Amino acid sequence: MNSPLPPAEELALIDRELAQLDARRLYLLARRDWLLRLLQQSGAAAVRWGPAASGSPAAPAWSAGPAKEASAPGAQNVLLTLGAVLLAVAALAFTLVSWGSMGIAGRSAVLAVVTAAALAAPAVLLRRGLRSTAESVAAVGLLLTVLDAYALYAVGMPDADGTGYAAGAAAVLAAVWAGYGSALRTLRIPLPAAVVAAQLPLPLAAVAWQAGPLGVGWALLVTAALDAALALRVRAAALPAALLGSAALLVGAAQSWSAGSAAQALAPAALLLAGAALGVAAAWREPRVWGAALVGGVAAVVAVAGVARPELAPGWAVVAHLLVGLPLLAAVRVPALPEAVRRGAVGAGAVVGALGALASGAAVAPVLVARLRVLEEVWAATTPAADASGPGASAAVGLLLTAGAARWLSRVSARPEPGVLAVVLGWAGLFAAPVLLGFPVAAVFALQLAVTGAAGFLALRSPGRGAGIAAAACALAGAVNVSLGALDGRAATFAVWGLLGAGSAAGAAYGPAVRWVRSGAAVCAVGYATGLLVAAAAVTDLAVVWWALPVLAVPALVAALGPRLGAVRLPAEIAAAVSGVLALALSAGRPGTLALVLALSGVVCAGAAVRPERRVLGWAAGALFVAATWVRLAEAGVTAPEAYTLPVTVPALAVGFLRRRRDARASSWAAYGPGLAATLLPSLLAAWADADWVRPLVLGVAALAVTLAGARWRLQAPLLLGGAVLAAVAVHELAPYVVQVAGALPRWVLPALAGVLLLAVGATYEKRLRDARRLRAVIGRLR
């Protein structure tokens, strides 16, 4: 323990070092606490530190604790809200339960002291920066004022009218709360509460004074007007203004619609007009609330038209509303009006027009649908005339008024949507008007044909795509409807269908029209030609199977015209093909007639296949000829088709062989396909219907030979035809045994096998696709 330093100096040195160590230790401890708080806030799991400087073992791990799920302000707000609720419950229980156990002086003193303390405390709390606590105490104070008002009524004025007292109390409370909120502007609860309380005095007073529905409506409207004025300074008043104003307008509309005379409708009209003025004024003052002008415009229309409504029939009342509401669309041409007011007025006119169009369309639709009843008995001449005095005539007028307004709006706004509506509504009104007005049947057909033709002409000439599509759809709907109506009489059928067919043909030949319109007209022309021929055949009292012969004239004429049809050639040929299928369906009831129609259809296809661009129809012609032959043979009771097919197959294969020798690039389908199919396919059909084993065996051997020949010389037609026939024969021979095995197996085996197959296919899906592509490539290289 010897030291070169004197004891006093060494002691001073040790004290200084110990002080430095203490200071360092305090710094490290403070740093450690800060790091722990940081880890706790970030949700760290734990923190460890090493052994102490003295050599003590490592200290245990310290957990940072779970992350906090609520912030301090959030927890504070929850506690304050709970405290305010509990105080409110306590005050309510005191007022309702314990009130009667105290005298008048005690009651007044308790309520006055508690209410004054609750209302005064927020001012002190705000000066100390406790805003949330002040809000909670202020809410309790406001509730205490409500309880004060109730206590005053229960004790001091028990015989007073409850509704009237509630109206006065609401007014006083609204004023007190508004003053309190103005004095303590930092609080957010008093002013909105005052706005809510201010909604009650006038409506409650109207109920108390038994002012009736209109009185309540006026009270609501006046309150809404006050709210609208207040909303310029207090934004919270905007929503009550909208709600109460809408309620007042609903009351006025209900009273107007239930009025029994024009005099009774005047009072509701005044309420509606006042509401309309309020809405327009709000939109004039605040551009963002253009919806108020829209609602006001609709209310004005209901007010004015509602005066005339009791004196009119229901349908004409709709017309009256349209006459009042549609002029509002003219606001679009009044630049002096503010944008919000102009937009709202146009929207109101559009709403009235849409509702009127829907009401009128609901009356017109049954007239158009009624013609479906003609299909129950064709050519019965039972179409009734409509009643011109009913609501239908007014419906036509309503549609035409709306169409005219939409047309004017489309020209002014240069937008396509009103033009489309104008076309649809105008067509519906003009098309249904002759029926609704009770015109004679001939006049009805004449006018409806004129309207349909006008719609078709508009579709041909309309430069706008939207209006053109709408006109085309209207023309098609009109043509279908008037065609159904024409089925009521024979003369009407020929006259109407003939005129529509001629008009369709003229539209298809109109060069300047767009292609899709001309194509549709061509299809309609072919359809009407087919219908006329069927009707002509029906007039002659021929059997139905013979109707097919005149129908075949349509595809024959289209095939003869060919290139002269120009751009509409393809749709016309497709429609003609449908007519040919109809001819086959008509002749299916008698084998002899069916064979004749098949042969004539083959002649038509062969004639069309003469042109190079329609060579593909040669295959259809061959198939039809073969089908005609076999239908005739089946009618004759032939059971051995090979006797007729082999004499054709041998020379056909020889011709194909010679063609392949002259032209090595010729397809095997063109060379050998017809010859092989002529025998293999009929024999296959016969084999499937044959219970003996000889024919399937011989056919299977022949198909195997054809398949091997196709594989040997790499020819696609023999390979595929022979393979397909061979597979079909194998399936035919195995089918009985498969049925037996399937019947002997449990029912769960087949679903299990299907599941295993799906799993196997799914597991090797990519490899299957690759194999399929490889097989397709191999077949594609064959000739």
mmCIF file of C-alpha atoms in Angstrom, residues 297-446:
data_model
loop_
_atom_site.group_PDB
_atom_site.id
_atom_site.type_symbol
_atom_site.label_atom_id
_atom_site.label_comp_id
_atom_site.label_asym_id
_atom_site.label_seq_id
_atom_site.Cartn_x
_atom_site.Cartn_y
_atom_site.Cartn_z
ATOM 1 C CA GLY A 297 -87.636 23.994 -59.955
ATOM 2 C CA VAL A 298 -89.398 20.656 -59.524
ATOM 3 C CA ALA A 299 -91.400 22.096 -56.620
ATOM 4 C CA ALA A 300 -92.487 25.031 -58.774
ATOM 5 C CA VAL A 301 -93.665 22.676 -61.515
ATOM 6 C CA VAL A 302 -95.687 20.619 -59.018
ATOM 7 C CA ALA A 303 -97.166 23.823 -57.587
ATOM 8 C CA VAL A 304 -98.319 25.300 -60.901
ATOM 9 C CA ALA A 305 -99.453 22.047 -62.521
ATOM 10 C CA GLY A 306 -101.013 20.886 -59.269
ATOM 11 C CA VAL A 307 -103.635 23.624 -59.491
ATOM 12 C CA ALA A 308 -104.837 22.263 -62.845
ATOM 13 C CA ARG A 309 -104.463 18.581 -61.917
ATOM 14 C CA PRO A 310 -107.831 18.090 -60.127
ATOM 15 C CA GLU A 311 -109.705 19.281 -63.224
ATOM 16 C CA LEU A 312 -107.868 16.924 -65.637
ATOM 17 C CA ALA A 313 -107.858 13.212 -66.346
ATOM 18 C CA PRO A 314 -104.810 11.328 -64.963
ATOM 19 C CA GLY A 315 -103.062 11.113 -68.318
ATOM 20 C CA TRP A 316 -103.563 14.764 -69.150
ATOM 21 C CA ALA A 317 -102.261 15.747 -65.720
ATOM 22 C CA VAL A 318 -98.910 14.333 -66.856
ATOM 23 C CA VAL A 319 -99.130 16.514 -69.951
ATOM 24 C CA ALA A 320 -99.856 19.545 -67.753
ATOM 25 C CA HIS A 321 -96.713 18.888 -65.709
ATOM 26 C CA LEU A 322 -94.710 18.554 -68.927
ATOM 27 C CA LEU A 323 -96.075 21.831 -70.283
ATOM 28 C CA VAL A 324 -94.965 23.591 -67.115
ATOM 29 C CA GLY A 325 -91.661 21.792 -66.568
ATOM 30 C CA LEU A 326 -90.140 21.467 -70.031
ATOM 31 C CA PRO A 327 -89.802 25.264 -70.537
ATOM 32 C CA LEU A 328 -87.287 25.221 -67.691
ATOM 33 C CA LEU A 329 -84.835 23.716 -70.193
ATOM 34 C CA ALA A 330 -84.695 27.129 -71.847
ATOM 35 C CA ALA A 331 -82.593 28.327 -68.898
ATOM 36 C CA VAL A 332 -79.594 26.899 -70.726
ATOM 37 C CA ARG A 333 -79.865 29.858 -73.118
ATOM 38 C CA VAL A 334 -80.043 32.532 -70.378
ATOM 39 C CA PRO A 335 -76.441 33.508 -69.590
ATOM 40 C CA ALA A 336 -77.588 36.235 -67.193
ATOM 41 C CA LEU A 337 -78.522 33.598 -64.617
ATOM 42 C CA PRO A 338 -75.829 32.329 -62.240
ATOM 43 C CA GLU A 339 -74.337 28.994 -63.211
ATOM 44 C CA ALA A 340 -75.839 27.171 -60.225
ATOM 45 C CA VAL A 341 -79.346 28.488 -60.902
ATOM 46 C CA ARG A 342 -79.106 27.749 -64.621
ATOM 47 C CA ARG A 343 -77.824 24.242 -63.963
ATOM 48 C CA GLY A 344 -80.543 23.553 -61.413
ATOM 49 C CA ALA A 345 -83.317 24.815 -63.694
ATOM 50 C CA VAL A 346 -82.138 22.662 -66.592
ATOM 51 C CA GLY A 347 -81.867 19.691 -64.244
ATOM 52 C CA ALA A 348 -85.410 20.288 -62.992
ATOM 53 C CA GLY A 349 -86.724 20.383 -66.562
ATOM 54 C CA ALA A 350 -84.849 17.171 -67.344
ATOM 55 C CA VAL A 351 -86.274 15.444 -64.241
ATOM 56 C CA VAL A 352 -89.829 16.467 -65.105
ATOM 57 C CA GLY A 353 -89.332 15.343 -68.715
ATOM 58 C CA ALA A 354 -87.897 11.974 -67.641
ATOM 59 C CA LEU A 355 -90.764 11.309 -65.234
ATOM 60 C CA GLY A 356 -93.318 12.357 -67.833
ATOM 61 C CA ALA A 357 -91.724 10.134 -70.462
ATOM 62 C CA LEU A 358 -91.772 7.170 -68.082
ATOM 63 C CA ALA A 359 -95.435 7.740 -67.217
ATOM 64 C CA SER A 360 -96.389 8.087 -70.880
ATOM 65 C CA GLY A 361 -94.295 5.098 -71.909
ATOM 66 C CA ALA A 362 -96.016 2.972 -69.286
ATOM 67 C CA ALA A 363 -99.342 3.734 -71.017
ATOM 68 C CA VAL A 364 -97.967 3.092 -74.533
ATOM 69 C CA ALA A 365 -96.171 -0.187 -73.833
ATOM 70 C CA PRO A 366 -99.351 -2.311 -73.443
ATOM 71 C CA VAL A 367 -100.537 -1.125 -76.860
ATOM 72 C CA LEU A 368 -97.353 -2.356 -78.525
ATOM 73 C CA VAL A 369 -97.282 -5.635 -76.612
ATOM 74 C CA ALA A 370 -100.968 -6.398 -77.266
ATOM 75 C CA ARG A 371 -100.202 -7.403 -80.856
ATOM 76 C CA LEU A 372 -98.518 -10.555 -79.630
ATOM 77 C CA ARG A 373 -102.006 -11.968 -79.141
ATOM 78 C CA VAL A 374 -102.309 -12.190 -82.924
ATOM 79 C CA LEU A 375 -99.993 -15.224 -82.838
ATOM 80 C CA GLU A 376 -102.683 -17.199 -81.030
ATOM 81 C CA GLU A 377 -104.790 -17.272 -84.237
ATOM 82 C CA VAL A 378 -103.271 -15.954 -87.448
ATOM 83 C CA TRP A 379 -105.552 -14.299 -90.053
ATOM 84 C CA ALA A 380 -108.485 -14.111 -87.624
ATOM 85 C CA ALA A 381 -109.244 -10.362 -88.169
ATOM 86 C CA THR A 382 -109.929 -9.731 -84.476
ATOM 87 C CA THR A 383 -107.776 -6.646 -83.786
ATOM 88 C CA PRO A 384 -109.846 -4.205 -81.643
ATOM 89 C CA ALA A 385 -109.657 -0.435 -81.971
ATOM 90 C CA ALA A 386 -108.331 1.579 -79.056
ATOM 91 C CA ASP A 387 -110.396 4.065 -77.085
ATOM 92 C CA ALA A 388 -109.387 7.590 -78.109
ATOM 93 C CA SER A 389 -110.742 9.077 -74.896
ATOM 94 C CA GLY A 390 -108.579 6.930 -72.635
ATOM 95 C CA PRO A 391 -105.208 7.827 -71.148
ATOM 96 C CA GLY A 392 -103.418 6.493 -74.225
ATOM 97 C CA ALA A 393 -103.969 9.602 -76.354
ATOM 98 C CA SER A 394 -102.486 11.793 -73.636
ATOM 99 C CA ALA A 395 -99.567 9.382 -73.403
ATOM 100 C CA ALA A 396 -98.783 9.902 -77.083
ATOM 101 C CA VAL A 397 -98.940 13.672 -76.595
ATOM 102 C CA GLY A 398 -96.625 13.413 -73.594
ATOM 103 C CA LEU A 399 -94.070 11.403 -75.565
ATOM 104 C CA LEU A 400 -94.147 13.858 -78.448
ATOM 105 C CA LEU A 401 -93.735 16.853 -76.128
ATOM 106 C CA THR A 402 -90.744 15.220 -74.447
ATOM 107 C CA ALA A 403 -89.257 14.273 -77.806
ATOM 108 C CA GLY A 404 -89.550 17.844 -79.050
ATOM 109 C CA ALA A 405 -87.876 19.197 -75.938
ATOM 110 C CA ALA A 406 -85.056 16.663 -76.232
ATOM 111 C CA ARG A 407 -84.548 17.559 -79.885
ATOM 112 C CA TRP A 408 -84.331 21.261 -79.048
ATOM 113 C CA LEU A 409 -81.897 20.566 -76.228
ATOM 114 C CA SER A 410 -79.670 18.446 -78.488
ATOM 115 C CA ARG A 411 -79.420 21.297 -80.986
ATOM 116 C CA VAL A 412 -78.659 23.848 -78.283
ATOM 117 C CA SER A 413 -76.175 21.805 -76.227
ATOM 118 C CA ALA A 414 -74.585 19.904 -79.144
ATOM 119 C CA ARG A 415 -74.615 16.685 -77.080
ATOM 120 C CA PRO A 416 -75.659 13.318 -78.594
ATOM 121 C CA GLU A 417 -77.695 11.973 -75.659
ATOM 122 C CA PRO A 418 -80.736 14.280 -76.054
ATOM 123 C CA GLY A 419 -80.784 13.487 -79.785
ATOM 124 C CA VAL A 420 -80.988 9.756 -79.076
ATOM 125 C CA LEU A 421 -83.853 10.338 -76.612
ATOM 126 C CA ALA A 422 -85.627 12.531 -79.154
ATOM 127 C CA VAL A 423 -85.514 9.772 -81.767
ATOM 128 C CA VAL A 424 -86.759 7.053 -79.419
ATOM 129 C CA LEU A 425 -89.512 9.111 -77.784
ATOM 130 C CA GLY A 426 -90.674 10.628 -81.061
ATOM 131 C CA TRP A 427 -90.885 7.218 -82.710
ATOM 132 C CA ALA A 428 -92.798 5.734 -79.751
ATOM 133 C CA GLY A 429 -95.317 8.602 -79.724
ATOM 134 C CA LEU A 430 -95.913 8.662 -83.477
ATOM 135 C CA PHE A 431 -96.022 4.875 -83.799
ATOM 136 C CA ALA A 432 -98.558 4.408 -80.997
ATOM 137 C CA ALA A 433 -100.685 7.484 -81.751
ATOM 138 C CA PRO A 434 -102.858 5.934 -84.531
ATOM 139 C CA VAL A 435 -103.826 3.026 -82.304
ATOM 140 C CA LEU A 436 -104.389 5.221 -79.266
ATOM 141 C CA LEU A 437 -106.540 7.655 -81.223
ATOM 142 C CA GLY A 438 -108.791 4.851 -82.495
ATOM 143 C CA PHE A 439 -108.054 5.164 -86.224
ATOM 144 C CA PRO A 440 -109.322 2.498 -88.646
ATOM 145 C CA VAL A 441 -107.098 -0.530 -89.131
ATOM 146 C CA ALA A 442 -105.996 0.486 -92.618
ATOM 147 C CA ALA A 443 -105.067 3.967 -91.424
ATOM 148 C CA VAL A 444 -103.190 2.500 -88.469
ATOM 149 C CA PHE A 445 -101.078 0.301 -90.735
ATOM 150 C CA ALA A 446 -100.465 3.126 -93.190
#
